[in-house]
CSV table of C-alpha atoms (C1' of nucleotides) in Angstrom, one decimal:
chain,number,residue,atom,x,y,z
A,1,MET,CA,9.8,7.6,2.3
A,2,ASN,CA,9.5,8.0,-1.5
A,3,ILE,CA,10.4,6.4,-4.4
A,4,GLN,CA,13.2,9.6,-4.9
A,5,ASP,CA,14.8,8.2,-1.5
A,6,VAL,CA,14.9,4.6,-2.2
A,7,ILE,CA,16.6,5.5,-6.2
A,8,LEU,CA,19.2,7.6,-4.3
A,9,GLY,CA,19.8,4.4,-1.5
A,10,ILE,CA,20.0,1.9,-4.7
A,11,LEU,CA,22.7,4.9,-6.6
A,12,SER,CA,24.8,4.9,-3.2
A,13,GLU,CA,25.9,1.7,-4.0
A,14,LYS,CA,26.8,2.2,-7.8
A,15,PRO,CA,25.5,3.7,-10.6
A,16,HIS,CA,22.7,1.9,-12.2
A,17,SER,CA,19.7,2.3,-15.5
A,18,GLY,CA,16.5,2.7,-14.6
A,19,TYR,CA,15.7,-0.9,-16.1
A,20,ASP,CA,18.3,-1.7,-13.2
A,21,ILE,CA,16.7,0.1,-10.7
A,22,LYS,CA,13.8,-1.7,-11.5
A,23,ARG,CA,15.1,-5.0,-11.6
A,24,HIS,CA,16.9,-4.8,-8.0
A,25,PHE,CA,13.7,-3.7,-7.2
A,26,GLU,CA,12.3,-6.9,-7.7
A,27,GLU,CA,15.3,-8.7,-7.1
A,28,TYR,CA,15.9,-7.1,-3.1
A,29,PHE,CA,13.1,-5.9,-2.1
A,30,SER,CA,9.6,-6.2,-4.1
A,31,PHE,CA,7.9,-8.1,-0.9
A,32,PHE,CA,8.2,-4.4,0.8
A,33,PHE,CA,8.4,-2.3,-2.1
A,34,ASP,CA,7.4,-1.6,-5.7
A,35,ALA,CA,7.4,0.9,-8.5
A,36,SER,CA,6.9,0.5,-12.3
A,37,PHE,CA,8.6,2.2,-15.4
A,38,GLY,CA,5.8,4.5,-15.3
A,39,THR,CA,7.1,6.3,-11.9
A,40,ILE,CA,10.8,5.6,-12.5
A,41,TYR,CA,11.7,7.2,-16.0
A,42,PRO,CA,9.6,10.3,-15.1
A,43,THR,CA,11.3,10.3,-11.3
A,44,LEU,CA,14.6,9.7,-12.4
A,45,SER,CA,14.6,12.8,-14.6
A,46,LYS,CA,13.1,15.2,-12.0
A,47,MET,CA,16.3,14.2,-10.1
A,48,GLU,CA,18.3,15.1,-12.3
A,49,LYS,CA,17.0,18.2,-12.7
A,50,LEU,CA,17.1,18.8,-8.8
A,51,GLY,CA,20.7,17.6,-8.9
A,52,LEU,CA,20.5,14.4,-6.8
A,53,ILE,CA,21.4,12.4,-9.7
A,54,SER,CA,23.5,13.0,-12.9
A,55,ARG,CA,23.3,11.3,-16.1
A,56,GLU,CA,25.2,9.8,-18.6
A,57,ALA,CA,24.3,8.4,-21.9
A,58,VAL,CA,26.5,4.5,-22.6
A,59,ARG,CA,26.5,2.8,-26.2
A,60,GLN,CA,25.9,-1.0,-26.1
A,61,GLU,CA,26.4,-3.6,-28.6
A,62,GLY,CA,23.6,-5.9,-29.7
A,63,LYS,CA,21.4,-3.8,-26.9
A,64,PRO,CA,20.0,-1.0,-26.9
A,65,ASP,CA,21.5,2.2,-25.6
A,66,LYS,CA,21.2,3.2,-22.1
A,67,ASN,CA,21.4,5.9,-19.5
A,68,MET,CA,23.4,5.3,-16.6
A,69,PHE,CA,22.2,7.6,-13.1
A,70,THR,CA,25.1,8.6,-10.5
A,71,ILE,CA,24.2,9.7,-7.3
A,72,THR,CA,26.1,13.7,-6.9
A,73,PRO,CA,27.1,14.8,-3.4
A,74,GLU,CA,23.7,16.9,-2.8
A,75,GLY,CA,22.1,13.3,-3.6
A,76,GLU,CA,24.3,11.7,-1.0
A,77,GLN,CA,23.3,14.0,1.7
A,78,HIS,CA,19.7,13.9,1.1
A,79,PHE,CA,20.0,10.1,1.3
A,80,GLN,CA,21.9,10.8,4.3
A,81,LYS,CA,19.1,12.9,5.5
A,82,TYR,CA,16.5,10.1,4.8
A,83,LEU,CA,18.1,7.5,7.0
A,84,ARG,CA,18.1,9.6,10.1
A,85,GLN,CA,14.3,10.4,9.6
A,86,PRO,CA,12.4,8.0,11.7
A,87,ALA,CA,10.6,5.2,9.6
A,88,GLU,CA,6.7,5.8,8.5
A,89,LYS,CA,4.0,3.5,9.8
A,90,GLU,CA,3.7,0.5,7.3
A,91,VAL,CA,0.7,0.0,5.2
A,92,LEU,CA,-0.6,-3.6,4.1
A,93,ARG,CA,-3.3,-3.9,1.6
A,94,SER,CA,-4.6,-7.0,1.7
A,95,ASP,CA,-7.4,-8.2,-0.9
A,96,PHE,CA,-7.1,-11.8,1.2
A,97,LEU,CA,-7.6,-10.3,4.5
A,98,MET,CA,-10.8,-8.3,3.3
A,99,HIS,CA,-12.7,-11.5,1.4
A,100,LEU,CA,-11.7,-13.5,4.1
A,101,TYR,CA,-13.1,-10.7,7.1
A,102,PHE,CA,-16.2,-10.9,4.9
A,103,GLY,CA,-16.0,-14.7,4.9
A,104,ASP,CA,-19.4,-15.5,6.6
A,105,MET,CA,-21.4,-14.4,3.5
A,106,ALA,CA,-20.0,-16.9,1.5
A,107,ASP,CA,-20.4,-20.2,1.2
A,108,GLU,CA,-17.9,-22.5,2.5
A,109,GLU,CA,-16.2,-23.7,-0.6
A,110,THR,CA,-15.9,-20.6,-2.2
A,111,MET,CA,-13.6,-19.7,1.2
A,112,HIS,CA,-12.1,-23.3,1.5
A,113,THR,CA,-11.0,-22.0,-2.2
A,114,LEU,CA,-9.4,-18.9,-0.9
A,115,LEU,CA,-7.4,-20.3,2.3
A,116,ARG,CA,-6.4,-23.1,0.0
A,117,GLU,CA,-5.1,-20.3,-2.5
A,118,ALA,CA,-3.8,-17.7,-0.2
A,119,LEU,CA,-1.9,-21.0,1.0
A,120,ARG,CA,-0.2,-21.9,-2.4
A,121,ALA,CA,0.9,-18.1,-2.5
A,122,LYS,CA,2.7,-17.3,0.2
A,123,GLN,CA,4.1,-20.6,0.3
A,124,GLU,CA,5.6,-19.4,-3.0
A,125,MET,CA,6.5,-16.3,-1.8
A,126,TYR,CA,8.3,-18.1,1.2
A,127,ASP,CA,10.5,-20.1,-1.2
A,128,ASP,CA,11.4,-17.1,-3.6
A,129,LEU,CA,12.9,-15.3,-1.1
A,130,GLU,CA,14.2,-18.3,1.1
A,131,HIS,CA,16.2,-18.6,-2.5
A,132,LYS,CA,17.3,-15.5,-2.7
A,133,LEU,CA,18.3,-14.9,0.7
A,134,GLN,CA,20.6,-18.4,0.3
A,135,GLU,CA,21.6,-17.0,-3.4
A,136,LEU,CA,22.8,-14.0,-2.5
A,137,ASP,CA,24.2,-14.5,0.8
A,138,LYS,CA,25.9,-17.3,-0.5
A,139,ILE,CA,27.7,-15.3,-2.7
A,140,GLY,CA,28.5,-12.2,-0.2
A,141,LYS,CA,26.2,-10.1,-1.3
A,142,LEU,CA,24.4,-8.5,1.3
A,143,THR,CA,25.0,-7.2,4.3
A,144,SER,CA,23.4,-8.0,7.7
A,145,SER,CA,20.9,-5.6,8.0
A,146,GLN,CA,19.7,-6.8,4.4
A,147,LYS,CA,19.3,-10.5,5.6
A,148,LEU,CA,18.1,-9.4,8.6
A,149,CYS,CA,15.2,-7.6,6.4
A,150,MET,CA,14.7,-11.0,4.3
A,151,GLU,CA,14.6,-13.2,7.4
A,152,LEU,CA,11.7,-10.7,9.1
A,153,GLY,CA,10.0,-11.2,5.4
A,154,LEU,CA,10.5,-15.2,6.2
A,155,VAL,CA,9.3,-15.3,9.7
A,156,GLN,CA,5.9,-13.6,8.8
A,157,TYR,CA,5.2,-15.7,6.0
A,158,GLU,CA,6.1,-18.8,7.8
A,159,ALA,CA,3.9,-17.3,10.8
A,160,PHE,CA,1.1,-17.1,8.4
A,161,ILE,CA,1.4,-20.1,6.6
A,162,ARG,CA,1.2,-22.4,9.8
A,163,LYS,CA,-2.2,-20.4,10.9
A,164,VAL,CA,-3.7,-20.8,7.6
A,165,GLN,CA,-2.8,-24.5,7.4
A,166,SER,CA,-3.8,-25.1,11.1
A,167,ALA,CA,-7.4,-23.5,10.1
A,168,LEU,CA,-7.4,-26.0,7.0
A,169,GLU,CA,-7.0,-28.6,9.3
A,170,SER,CA,-9.7,-28.3,12.1
B,1,MET,CA,-10.3,-4.4,-4.4
B,2,ASN,CA,-11.7,-1.1,-4.1
B,3,ILE,CA,-12.9,1.3,-1.2
B,4,GLN,CA,-16.4,0.4,-3.4
B,5,ASP,CA,-16.5,-3.3,-2.4
B,6,VAL,CA,-15.7,-3.1,1.2
B,7,ILE,CA,-18.3,-0.3,1.5
B,8,LEU,CA,-20.9,-2.7,0.1
B,9,GLY,CA,-19.7,-5.4,2.6
B,10,ILE,CA,-19.7,-3.3,5.2
B,11,LEU,CA,-23.4,-1.7,4.7
B,12,SER,CA,-24.5,-5.6,4.1
B,13,GLU,CA,-24.7,-6.1,7.6
B,14,LYS,CA,-26.8,-2.9,8.6
B,15,PRO,CA,-26.6,0.6,7.3
B,16,HIS,CA,-23.9,3.4,8.2
B,17,SER,CA,-23.1,6.9,7.5
B,18,GLY,CA,-20.0,7.8,6.1
B,19,TYR,CA,-18.7,8.3,9.3
B,20,ASP,CA,-19.7,5.0,10.7
B,21,ILE,CA,-17.8,3.8,7.5
B,22,LYS,CA,-14.6,5.4,8.4
B,23,ARG,CA,-14.9,3.8,12.3
B,24,HIS,CA,-15.7,0.2,10.9
B,25,PHE,CA,-12.1,0.8,9.2
B,26,GLU,CA,-10.5,2.1,12.7
B,27,GLU,CA,-11.8,-0.5,14.7
B,28,TYR,CA,-12.4,-4.1,12.5
B,29,PHE,CA,-9.2,-3.5,9.9
B,30,SER,CA,-7.6,-0.6,10.3
B,31,PHE,CA,-4.4,-3.4,10.1
B,32,PHE,CA,-5.3,-4.5,6.4
B,33,PHE,CA,-7.0,-1.1,4.5
B,34,ASP,CA,-7.7,2.5,5.3
B,35,ALA,CA,-9.1,5.2,3.7
B,36,SER,CA,-9.7,8.6,4.5
B,37,PHE,CA,-13.3,10.5,4.5
B,38,GLY,CA,-12.1,12.4,1.5
B,39,THR,CA,-12.5,8.8,-0.5
B,40,ILE,CA,-15.6,7.9,1.5
B,41,TYR,CA,-17.7,10.8,0.9
B,42,PRO,CA,-17.2,10.7,-2.8
B,43,THR,CA,-17.2,7.2,-3.2
B,44,LEU,CA,-20.5,7.1,-1.2
B,45,SER,CA,-21.6,10.1,-3.4
B,46,LYS,CA,-20.7,8.3,-7.1
B,47,MET,CA,-22.3,4.4,-5.1
B,48,GLU,CA,-25.4,6.2,-5.0
B,49,LYS,CA,-25.3,7.2,-9.1
B,50,LEU,CA,-24.5,4.1,-9.5
B,51,GLY,CA,-27.8,2.5,-7.7
B,52,LEU,CA,-25.7,0.2,-5.2
B,53,ILE,CA,-26.6,2.2,-2.6
B,54,SER,CA,-29.0,4.4,-1.6
B,55,ARG,CA,-29.4,7.5,1.0
B,56,GLU,CA,-31.5,8.6,4.0
B,57,ALA,CA,-30.8,11.6,5.6
B,58,VAL,CA,-31.6,10.9,9.4
B,59,ARG,CA,-32.0,14.2,11.8
B,60,GLN,CA,-30.5,13.9,15.3
B,61,GLU,CA,-30.6,15.3,18.1
B,62,GLY,CA,-27.8,17.4,20.0
B,63,LYS,CA,-25.4,15.5,16.7
B,64,PRO,CA,-25.3,16.9,13.5
B,65,ASP,CA,-27.9,15.3,10.7
B,66,LYS,CA,-26.3,12.6,8.8
B,67,ASN,CA,-26.6,10.5,5.9
B,68,MET,CA,-27.6,6.8,6.4
B,69,PHE,CA,-26.4,4.4,3.7
B,70,THR,CA,-28.2,1.3,2.9
B,71,ILE,CA,-27.7,-1.3,0.4
B,72,THR,CA,-29.6,-2.2,-2.8
B,73,PRO,CA,-30.3,-5.3,-4.3
B,74,GLU,CA,-27.8,-4.1,-7.3
B,75,GLY,CA,-25.1,-3.6,-4.7
B,76,GLU,CA,-25.8,-6.8,-3.2
B,77,GLN,CA,-25.3,-8.5,-6.2
B,78,HIS,CA,-22.1,-6.7,-7.0
B,79,PHE,CA,-20.8,-8.0,-3.6
B,80,GLN,CA,-21.0,-11.4,-4.0
B,81,LYS,CA,-19.6,-11.1,-7.2
B,82,TYR,CA,-16.4,-9.1,-5.7
B,83,LEU,CA,-16.5,-12.2,-3.5
B,84,ARG,CA,-16.3,-14.8,-5.7
B,85,GLN,CA,-13.3,-13.6,-7.3
B,86,PRO,CA,-9.8,-14.4,-6.6
B,87,ALA,CA,-8.3,-12.2,-4.4
B,88,GLU,CA,-5.5,-9.8,-5.5
B,89,LYS,CA,-1.8,-9.8,-4.8
B,90,GLU,CA,-1.5,-8.2,-1.2
B,91,VAL,CA,0.9,-4.9,-0.8
B,92,LEU,CA,3.2,-4.1,1.8
B,93,ARG,CA,5.1,-0.9,2.2
B,94,SER,CA,7.5,-0.9,4.7
B,95,ASP,CA,9.6,2.2,5.2
B,96,PHE,CA,11.2,0.2,8.2
B,97,LEU,CA,12.3,-2.6,6.0
B,98,MET,CA,13.7,0.1,3.8
B,99,HIS,CA,15.3,2.1,6.0
B,100,LEU,CA,17.0,-1.5,7.6
B,101,TYR,CA,18.1,-2.4,4.1
B,102,PHE,CA,19.8,0.8,3.9
B,103,GLY,CA,21.2,0.4,7.5
B,104,ASP,CA,25.1,-0.4,6.8
B,105,MET,CA,25.0,3.1,5.3
B,106,ALA,CA,23.6,4.6,8.5
B,107,ASP,CA,25.7,4.2,11.7
B,108,GLU,CA,24.7,2.1,14.7
B,109,GLU,CA,22.9,4.4,17.1
B,110,THR,CA,20.6,5.3,14.2
B,111,MET,CA,20.1,1.4,13.7
B,112,HIS,CA,19.7,0.7,17.1
B,113,THR,CA,17.0,3.5,17.4
B,114,LEU,CA,15.6,2.3,14.6
B,115,LEU,CA,14.9,-1.7,15.3
B,116,ARG,CA,13.9,-0.4,19.2
B,117,GLU,CA,11.1,2.2,17.8
B,118,ALA,CA,10.4,-0.6,15.2
B,119,LEU,CA,9.9,-3.0,17.9
B,120,ARG,CA,7.8,-0.3,20.1
B,121,ALA,CA,5.5,0.4,17.5
B,122,LYS,CA,4.5,-3.2,16.5
B,123,GLN,CA,4.0,-4.3,20.1
B,124,GLU,CA,1.5,-1.4,20.4
B,125,MET,CA,-0.1,-2.7,17.6
B,126,TYR,CA,0.0,-6.2,18.7
B,127,ASP,CA,-2.0,-4.9,21.6
B,128,ASP,CA,-4.3,-3.2,20.5
B,129,LEU,CA,-5.3,-5.7,17.8
B,130,GLU,CA,-5.2,-8.6,21.0
B,131,HIS,CA,-7.5,-6.0,22.8
B,132,LYS,CA,-10.2,-5.9,20.2
B,133,LEU,CA,-10.1,-9.3,19.5
B,134,GLN,CA,-11.0,-10.0,23.0
B,135,GLU,CA,-13.7,-7.2,23.5
B,136,LEU,CA,-15.3,-7.9,20.8
B,137,ASP,CA,-15.0,-11.9,20.6
B,138,LYS,CA,-16.5,-11.6,24.6
B,139,ILE,CA,-19.5,-9.8,23.3
B,140,GLY,CA,-20.0,-12.0,20.1
B,141,LYS,CA,-19.4,-9.8,17.8
B,142,LEU,CA,-16.9,-11.7,15.3
B,143,THR,CA,-17.6,-14.2,13.2
B,144,SER,CA,-15.2,-17.0,12.8
B,145,SER,CA,-13.6,-15.4,9.8
B,146,GLN,CA,-13.5,-12.6,11.3
B,147,LYS,CA,-11.6,-14.4,14.0
B,148,LEU,CA,-9.3,-15.9,11.9
B,149,CYS,CA,-8.3,-12.9,10.6
B,150,MET,CA,-7.3,-10.6,13.4
B,151,GLU,CA,-5.5,-14.0,14.5
B,152,LEU,CA,-3.6,-14.1,11.1
B,153,GLY,CA,-2.5,-10.7,12.1
B,154,LEU,CA,-1.5,-11.1,15.9
B,155,VAL,CA,1.1,-13.7,14.8
B,156,GLN,CA,2.6,-12.2,11.7
B,157,TYR,CA,3.1,-9.7,14.6
B,158,GLU,CA,4.1,-11.4,17.3
B,159,ALA,CA,6.8,-13.3,14.7
B,160,PHE,CA,8.2,-9.8,13.6
B,161,ILE,CA,8.7,-9.1,17.0
B,162,ARG,CA,10.5,-12.1,18.7
B,163,LYS,CA,13.2,-11.7,15.4
B,164,VAL,CA,13.5,-8.0,16.1
B,165,GLN,CA,13.9,-8.8,19.7
B,166,SER,CA,16.8,-11.3,19.1
B,167,ALA,CA,18.2,-9.1,16.7
B,168,LEU,CA,18.7,-6.3,19.4
B,169,GLU,CA,19.7,-8.8,21.6
B,170,SER,CA,23.5,-10.3,19.7
C,1,DG,C1',8.2,-17.2,-36.7
C,2,DA,C1',6.9,-16.3,-31.3
C,3,DG,C1',8.2,-14.4,-27.0
C,4,DA,C1',11.1,-12.8,-24.0
C,5,DG,C1',14.9,-10.0,-22.6
C,6,DC,C1',16.8,-5.3,-22.9
C,7,DA,C1',15.9,-0.2,-22.8
C,8,DT,C1',13.2,4.2,-22.4
C,9,DG,C1',9.5,6.9,-22.0
C,10,DT,C1',4.7,10.1,-22.6
C,11,DA,C1',-0.3,10.4,-21.7
C,12,DA,C1',-4.5,8.9,-19.6
C,13,DA,C1',-6.6,7.9,-16.2
C,14,DT,C1',-7.1,6.5,-11.7
C,15,DT,C1',-7.0,6.8,-6.7
C,16,DG,C1',-6.1,8.8,-2.9
C,17,DT,C1',-4.5,11.9,0.9
C,18,DT,C1',-3.9,16.5,2.9
C,19,DA,C1',-5.9,20.9,4.2
C,20,DC,C1',-9.8,23.6,4.7
C,21,DA,C1',-14.2,24.5,6.1
C,22,DT,C1',-18.7,24.8,9.0
C,23,DG,C1',-20.8,24.4,13.3
C,24,DA,C1',-23.1,21.9,17.2
C,25,DT,C1',-22.4,19.6,21.7
C,26,DT,C1',-19.9,17.5,26.0
C,27,DG,C1',-16.4,16.6,29.2
C,28,DA,C1',-11.8,18.1,31.3
D,1,DT,C1',-11.4,27.8,27.8
D,2,DC,C1',-9.9,24.1,25.1
D,3,DA,C1',-9.5,19.6,22.9
D,4,DA,C1',-12.3,15.8,21.2
D,5,DT,C1',-16.6,14.1,19.0
D,6,DC,C1',-19.8,13.9,16.0
D,7,DA,C1',-21.3,15.0,11.0
D,8,DT,C1',-20.6,16.1,6.1
D,9,DG,C1',-18.1,17.9,2.3
D,10,DT,C1',-15.0,20.2,-1.2
D,11,DA,C1',-10.5,21.4,-4.0
D,12,DA,C1',-5.5,21.2,-4.6
D,13,DC,C1',-2.5,18.3,-5.0
D,14,DA,C1',0.2,14.0,-5.1
D,15,DA,C1',1.0,9.5,-6.3
D,16,DT,C1',0.8,6.2,-9.1
D,17,DT,C1',-0.7,2.7,-12.9
D,18,DT,C1',-1.9,0.8,-17.3
D,19,DA,C1',-1.5,1.2,-21.6
D,20,DC,C1',0.8,3.0,-25.8
D,21,DA,C1',4.9,3.6,-28.8
D,22,DT,C1',9.2,1.9,-30.6
D,23,DG,C1',12.5,-1.7,-31.9
D,24,DC,C1',17.1,-4.8,-31.6
D,25,DT,C1',18.9,-9.1,-30.4
D,26,DC,C1',18.5,-14.0,-28.8
D,27,DT,C1',16.5,-18.2,-28.5
D,28,DC,C1',13.3,-21.8,-29.2
DNA sequence: GAGAGCATGTAAATTGTTACATGATTGA
DNA sequence: TCAATCATGTAACAATTTACATGCTCTC
């Protein structure tokens, strides 16, 4: 999976600007993927050159002009190929778990703060994700796989929260 | 968190070679951090120059010579500073969830295979991690925070497995 | 008047992977 | 004899982040 595949997936539904794409990342799947504008804009130009997407300048009133990108038939083919590939191994990078791992080298106070803070952060992520799921589902904006995708995030967050809570209690 | 902090943590316990460090990554925390030799060796040289670690060449019989690295007092100070910093946000990058998210654009067969394979892969990771936890705990090689660290991995894997199983059944 | 949102883009720097190169020993 | 393990290192490349640059509109 590279960012190109993800952009093609988003454009499969309907045309988006670079700015829209970034918002989509944040709104729909910030919990398992993210990219910055510094990656998005150069990638869009590259994909245009490759013929996977096409650009159309759109004038707006009261707002800056924008470039709307549409997927081409080649882009669609490319994306279908991606979908049929087996999924790559998932990668987690957790500074919290690293701190915890070396916990015996720090004092109890530091460790207690670490756990409390991790719990708070994860609870916030849980609430955010649950709220998004509710809102999007209510207005029928979620397919069943998208719902499963978010629910998978939720059940894992929940398991984490329970475990950290029980560790803090003992 | 960068790889330097992680290396300092490992060297806090006892001296290691670059090769040992890589094995430690794999054995103890491959599920939340990893790095290749291409990163480890240049980093070790850099850290030596910075005075965080020192190098000692060791001759071995029947095996290639190796460089053993020891943490210096400056390195220890550096690591203590790391431990007291708040943990950075954790980052997950999941190609499986991306495939699932765009699932309605693929056929049922493809999606079914995706879920089956994700389930199999996660079950394997669960078994691996549980086995490691058992083995290391039995010989008293785990501190309580290290145990919690691994258990946190296990409960999240378990939640994932349950959810995917129930999705496959329905 | 400040800050947030909308909108695009570049440049520098960092970070990291993959592949290559070398070479001995051990076990199947 | 082949693959795996031990052991170190470089070089090319890929990916990505952060900071900078610009500028309008709307809300507080």
